[in-house]
Coordinates of C-alpha atoms in Angstrom, one line a residue:
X27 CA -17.6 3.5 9.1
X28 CA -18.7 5.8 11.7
X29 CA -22.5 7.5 11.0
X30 CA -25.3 9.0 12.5
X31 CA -28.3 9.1 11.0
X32 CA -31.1 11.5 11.1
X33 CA -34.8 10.8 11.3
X34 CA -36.4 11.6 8.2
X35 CA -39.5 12.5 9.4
X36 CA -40.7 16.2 10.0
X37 CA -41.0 16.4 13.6
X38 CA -40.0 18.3 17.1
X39 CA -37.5 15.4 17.8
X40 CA -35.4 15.8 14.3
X41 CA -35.4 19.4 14.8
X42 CA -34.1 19.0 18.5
X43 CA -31.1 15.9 17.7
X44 CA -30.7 18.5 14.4
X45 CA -29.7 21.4 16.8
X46 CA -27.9 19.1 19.1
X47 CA -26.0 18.1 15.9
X48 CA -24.9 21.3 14.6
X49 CA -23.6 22.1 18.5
X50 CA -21.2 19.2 18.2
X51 CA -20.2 19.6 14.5
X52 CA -18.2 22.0 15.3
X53 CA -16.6 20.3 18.2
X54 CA -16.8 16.6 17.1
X55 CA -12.9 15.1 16.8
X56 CA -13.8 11.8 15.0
X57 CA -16.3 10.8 12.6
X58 CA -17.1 9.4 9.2
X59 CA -16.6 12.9 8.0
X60 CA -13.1 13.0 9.2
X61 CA -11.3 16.2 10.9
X62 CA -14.2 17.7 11.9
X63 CA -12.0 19.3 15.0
X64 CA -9.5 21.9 13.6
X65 CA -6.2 20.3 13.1
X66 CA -4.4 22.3 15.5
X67 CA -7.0 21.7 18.3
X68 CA -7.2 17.9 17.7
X69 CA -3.2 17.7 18.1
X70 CA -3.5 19.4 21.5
X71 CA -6.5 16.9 22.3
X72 CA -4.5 14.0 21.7
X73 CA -1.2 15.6 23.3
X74 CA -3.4 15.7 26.4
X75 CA -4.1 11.9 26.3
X76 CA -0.9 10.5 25.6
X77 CA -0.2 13.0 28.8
X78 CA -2.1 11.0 30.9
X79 CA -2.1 7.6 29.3
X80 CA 1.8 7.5 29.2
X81 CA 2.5 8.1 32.5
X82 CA -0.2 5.2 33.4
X83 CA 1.8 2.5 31.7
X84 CA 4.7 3.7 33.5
X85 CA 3.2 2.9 36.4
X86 CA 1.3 0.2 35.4
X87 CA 4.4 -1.5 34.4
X88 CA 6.4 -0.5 36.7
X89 CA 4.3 -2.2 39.1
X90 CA 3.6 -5.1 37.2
X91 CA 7.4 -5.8 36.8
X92 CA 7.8 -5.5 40.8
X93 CA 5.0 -8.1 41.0
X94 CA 5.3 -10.6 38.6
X95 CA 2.4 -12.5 37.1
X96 CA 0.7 -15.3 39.4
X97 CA -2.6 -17.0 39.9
X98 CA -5.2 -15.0 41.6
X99 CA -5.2 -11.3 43.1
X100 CA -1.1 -11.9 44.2
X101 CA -2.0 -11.3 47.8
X102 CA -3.2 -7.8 47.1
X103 CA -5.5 -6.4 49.5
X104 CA -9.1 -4.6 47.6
X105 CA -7.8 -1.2 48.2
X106 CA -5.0 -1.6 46.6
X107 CA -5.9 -3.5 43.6
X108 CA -8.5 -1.2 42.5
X109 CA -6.0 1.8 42.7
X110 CA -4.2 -0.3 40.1
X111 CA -6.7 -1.8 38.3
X112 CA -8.1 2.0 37.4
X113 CA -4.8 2.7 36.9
X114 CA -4.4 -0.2 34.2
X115 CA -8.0 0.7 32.9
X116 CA -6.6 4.7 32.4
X117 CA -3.3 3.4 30.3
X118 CA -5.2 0.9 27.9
X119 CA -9.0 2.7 27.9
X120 CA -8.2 6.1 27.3
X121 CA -6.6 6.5 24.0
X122 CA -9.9 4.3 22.4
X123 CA -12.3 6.6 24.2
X124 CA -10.6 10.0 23.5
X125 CA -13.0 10.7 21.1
X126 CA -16.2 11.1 23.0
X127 CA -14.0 12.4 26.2
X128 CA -12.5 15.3 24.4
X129 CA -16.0 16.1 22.5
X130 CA -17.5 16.4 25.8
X131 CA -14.5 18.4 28.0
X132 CA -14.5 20.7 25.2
X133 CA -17.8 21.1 25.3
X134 CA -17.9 21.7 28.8
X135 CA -15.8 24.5 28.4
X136 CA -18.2 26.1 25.7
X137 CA -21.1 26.2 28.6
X138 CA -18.7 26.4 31.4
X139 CA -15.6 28.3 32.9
X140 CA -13.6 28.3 36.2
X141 CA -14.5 26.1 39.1
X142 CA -17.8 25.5 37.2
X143 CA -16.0 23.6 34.4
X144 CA -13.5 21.4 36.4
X145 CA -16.3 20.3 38.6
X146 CA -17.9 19.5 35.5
X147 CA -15.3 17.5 34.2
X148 CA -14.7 16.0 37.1
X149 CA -17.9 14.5 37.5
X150 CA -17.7 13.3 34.0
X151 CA -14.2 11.4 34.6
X152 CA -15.5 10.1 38.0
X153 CA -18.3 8.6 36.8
X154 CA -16.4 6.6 34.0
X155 CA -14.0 5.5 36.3
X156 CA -16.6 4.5 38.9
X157 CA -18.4 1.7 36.6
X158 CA -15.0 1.0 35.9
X159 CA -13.6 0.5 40.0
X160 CA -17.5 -1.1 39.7
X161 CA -16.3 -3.7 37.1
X162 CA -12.7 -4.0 39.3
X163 CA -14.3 -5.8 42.4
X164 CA -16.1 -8.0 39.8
X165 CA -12.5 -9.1 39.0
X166 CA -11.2 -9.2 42.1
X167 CA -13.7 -11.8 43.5
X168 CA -12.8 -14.2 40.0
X169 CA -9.1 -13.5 40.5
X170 CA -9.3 -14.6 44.1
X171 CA -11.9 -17.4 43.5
X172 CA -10.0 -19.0 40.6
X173 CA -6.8 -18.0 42.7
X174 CA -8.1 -20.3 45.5
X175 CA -8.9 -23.0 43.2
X176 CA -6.1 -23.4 41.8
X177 CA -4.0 -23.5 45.3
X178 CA -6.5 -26.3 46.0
X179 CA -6.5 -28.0 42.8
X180 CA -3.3 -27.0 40.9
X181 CA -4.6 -29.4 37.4
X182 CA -8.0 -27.0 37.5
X183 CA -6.2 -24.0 36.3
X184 CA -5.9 -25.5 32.7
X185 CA -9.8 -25.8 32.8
X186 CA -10.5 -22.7 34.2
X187 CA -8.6 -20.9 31.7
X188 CA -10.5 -23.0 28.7
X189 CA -13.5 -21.6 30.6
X190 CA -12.2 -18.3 30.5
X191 CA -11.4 -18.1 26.9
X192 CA -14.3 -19.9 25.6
X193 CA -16.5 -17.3 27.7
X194 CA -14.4 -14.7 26.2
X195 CA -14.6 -16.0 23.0
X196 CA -18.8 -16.1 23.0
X197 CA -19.3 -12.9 24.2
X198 CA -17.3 -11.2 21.2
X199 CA -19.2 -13.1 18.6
X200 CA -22.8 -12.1 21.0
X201 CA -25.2 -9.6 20.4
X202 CA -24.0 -7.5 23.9
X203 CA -21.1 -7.2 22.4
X204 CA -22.5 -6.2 19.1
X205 CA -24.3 -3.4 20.9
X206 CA -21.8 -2.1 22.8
X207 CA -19.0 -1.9 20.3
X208 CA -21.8 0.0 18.1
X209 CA -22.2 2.5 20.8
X210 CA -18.6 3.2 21.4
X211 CA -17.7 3.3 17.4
X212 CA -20.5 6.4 17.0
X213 CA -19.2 9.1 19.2
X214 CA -21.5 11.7 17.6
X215 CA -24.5 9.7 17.5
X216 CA -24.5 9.4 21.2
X217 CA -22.8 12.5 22.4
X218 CA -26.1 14.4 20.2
X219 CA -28.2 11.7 22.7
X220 CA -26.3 12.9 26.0
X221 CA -27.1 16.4 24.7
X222 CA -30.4 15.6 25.9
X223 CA -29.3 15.0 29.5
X224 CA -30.5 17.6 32.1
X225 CA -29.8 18.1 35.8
X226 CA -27.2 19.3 38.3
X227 CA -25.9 15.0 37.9
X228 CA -25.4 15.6 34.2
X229 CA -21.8 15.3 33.3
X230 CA -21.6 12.5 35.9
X231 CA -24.6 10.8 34.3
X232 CA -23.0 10.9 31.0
X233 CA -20.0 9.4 32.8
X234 CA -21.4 6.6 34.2
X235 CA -23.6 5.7 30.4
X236 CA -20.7 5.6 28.9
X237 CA -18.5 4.0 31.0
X238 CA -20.9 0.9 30.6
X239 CA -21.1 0.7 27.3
X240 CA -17.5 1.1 27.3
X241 CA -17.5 -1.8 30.0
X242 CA -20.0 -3.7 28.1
X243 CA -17.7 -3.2 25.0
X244 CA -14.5 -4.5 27.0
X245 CA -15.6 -7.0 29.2
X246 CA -14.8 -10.4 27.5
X247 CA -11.4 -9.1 26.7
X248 CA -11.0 -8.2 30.2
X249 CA -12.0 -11.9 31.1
X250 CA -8.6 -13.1 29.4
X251 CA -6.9 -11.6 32.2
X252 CA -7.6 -14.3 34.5
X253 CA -5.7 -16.7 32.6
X254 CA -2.7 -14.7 30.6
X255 CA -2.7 -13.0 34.1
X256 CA -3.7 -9.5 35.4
X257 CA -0.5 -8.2 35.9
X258 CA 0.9 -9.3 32.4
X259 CA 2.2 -6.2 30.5
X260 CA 2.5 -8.0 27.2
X261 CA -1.3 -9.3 27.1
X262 CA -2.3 -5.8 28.8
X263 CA -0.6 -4.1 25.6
X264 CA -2.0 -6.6 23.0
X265 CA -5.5 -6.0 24.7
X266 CA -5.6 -1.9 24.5
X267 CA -4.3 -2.5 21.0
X268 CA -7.1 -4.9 20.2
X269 CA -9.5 -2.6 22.1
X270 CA -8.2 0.7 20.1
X271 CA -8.7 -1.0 16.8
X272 CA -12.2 -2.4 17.1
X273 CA -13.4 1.0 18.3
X274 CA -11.6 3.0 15.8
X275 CA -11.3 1.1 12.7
X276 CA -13.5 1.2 9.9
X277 CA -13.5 -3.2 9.6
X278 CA -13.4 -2.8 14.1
X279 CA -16.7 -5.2 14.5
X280 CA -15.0 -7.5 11.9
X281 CA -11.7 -8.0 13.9
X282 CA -13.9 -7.9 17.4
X283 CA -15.6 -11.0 15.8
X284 CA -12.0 -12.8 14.4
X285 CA -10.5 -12.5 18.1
X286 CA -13.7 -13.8 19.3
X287 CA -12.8 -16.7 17.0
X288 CA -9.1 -16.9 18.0
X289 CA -10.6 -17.1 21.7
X290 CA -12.4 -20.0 20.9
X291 CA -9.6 -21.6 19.5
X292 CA -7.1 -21.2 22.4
X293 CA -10.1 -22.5 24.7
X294 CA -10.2 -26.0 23.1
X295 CA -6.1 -25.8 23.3
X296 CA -5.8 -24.9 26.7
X297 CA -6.0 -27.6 28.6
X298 CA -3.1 -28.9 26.8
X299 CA -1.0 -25.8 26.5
X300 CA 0.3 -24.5 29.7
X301 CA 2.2 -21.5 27.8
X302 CA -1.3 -19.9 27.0
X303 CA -2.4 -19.8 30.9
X304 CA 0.8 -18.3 32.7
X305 CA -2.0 -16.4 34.9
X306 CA -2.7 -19.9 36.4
X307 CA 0.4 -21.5 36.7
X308 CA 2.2 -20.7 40.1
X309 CA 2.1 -24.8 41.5
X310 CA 0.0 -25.9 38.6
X311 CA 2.2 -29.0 37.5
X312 CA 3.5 -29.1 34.1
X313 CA 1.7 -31.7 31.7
X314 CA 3.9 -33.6 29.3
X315 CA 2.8 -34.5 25.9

């Protein structure tokens, strides 16, 4: 279950995260305490986000179907790749951090109005999506080195994806993971800490701390991509379920830490399995059992 705690102690600090508290009570869409957004307003919230996210899988798979899924970046030059991998991030990212995004926005337009408030919002989606774009040339350069080793060596693609899936695997049962997941599963608890922001860089501040926790929370899922392949709209769908559960469900750090598991699993089956690495399979030779 979701919390947040207060300090017990009498001092300046509990009154000040006690203020901050109250301020987002009111405008808080998820929690332990449940609806703690009017129902009518939380419907429109979440109509907004399947506005976006919807037309992002459309294009997402449209694009993915035109492309097909092979070894590395597919021949895709940077520029390109990141406008799809933000795009991909949009369609599976959004609906598990709705919560703290729609706190915020709304918040926004408590303090804000006009010009004032869309720059404001602006700079808080910007600087979530710039960790992510951040994260995207991360991927690009292992797409295109594993890409290149496996034109050079098409038998390495079977190790490379164990590799993949046991790093994968690890990282959900670490302590990172642990930390992040925690973050992202207390909306309230850290929008009362962004409360305490200040400065004309605020909104994109809170932007950019929470798109790394959110990356932080994500990453070793992401590294899966490399072998079930980027462009596969199947493990893509599987992966924002995955993603939308751990963040959102009450047992979420006890299914992060069972795919971690299953992870593991299909790393010591890899190498003999060539149906779990069609990422990495473009001239690798089949193996016969």
């Amino acid at each position: 279950m979701l919390s947040w705690k207060e300090p017990q102690e009498n001092t300046p600090m509990r009154h000040s995260r006690s203020s901050a508290l109250v301020a987002f009570r009111s405008v808080a869409p998820t929690g332990t305490g449940g609806g703690l957004l009017p129902t009518r307003d939380l419907a429109a919230a979440w109509f907004l986000v399947v506005l976006i996210a919807v037309p992002a899988w459309v294009l997402t798979i449209g694009q993915a179907r035109g492309m097909g899924v092979e070894p590395g970046t597919m021949g895709m030059a940077l520029p390109l790749f990141l406008v799809l991998w933000v795009t991909m991030m949009a369609a599976m990212m959004l609906p598990s951090m709705a919560p703290v995004a729609i706190t915020w926005v709304r918040g926004i337009g408590r303090q804000s109005s006009g010009w004032a408030r869309t720059a404001r919002t602006v700079e808080f989606v910007a600087g979530y999506l710039l960790v992510w774009t951040a994260f995207g040339l991360l991927v690009y350069a292992a797409l295109a080195l594993t890409g290149s080793l496996v034109d050079d060596h098409p038998t390495a693609g079977r190790w490379i994806g164990s590799v993949a899936f046991l790093l994968a695997g690890l990282y959900q049962l670490g302590p990172l993971k642990s930390v992040c997941l925690r973050h992202c599963r207390d909306p309230l608890g850290h929008l009362v800490h962004y409360s305490g922001f200040r400065g004309p860089a605020r909104d994109l501040r809170v932007g950019l701390h929470h798109g790394a926790y959110c990356v932080g929370c994500c990453a070793g899922l992401m590294v899966v991509l490399v072998p079930l392949g980027v462009m596969n709209v199947a493990a893509m769908a599987g992966l924002a379920v995955v993603i939308f559960v751990e963040k959102l469900w009450s047992r979420g750090p006890l299914l992060a830490r069972a795919v971690g598991v299953v992870f593991v699993v299909l790393a010591v089956l890899a190498p003999f399995q060539d149906w779990l690495l069609p990422g990495l399979q473009d001239s690798m030779p089949s193996m016969n059992m």
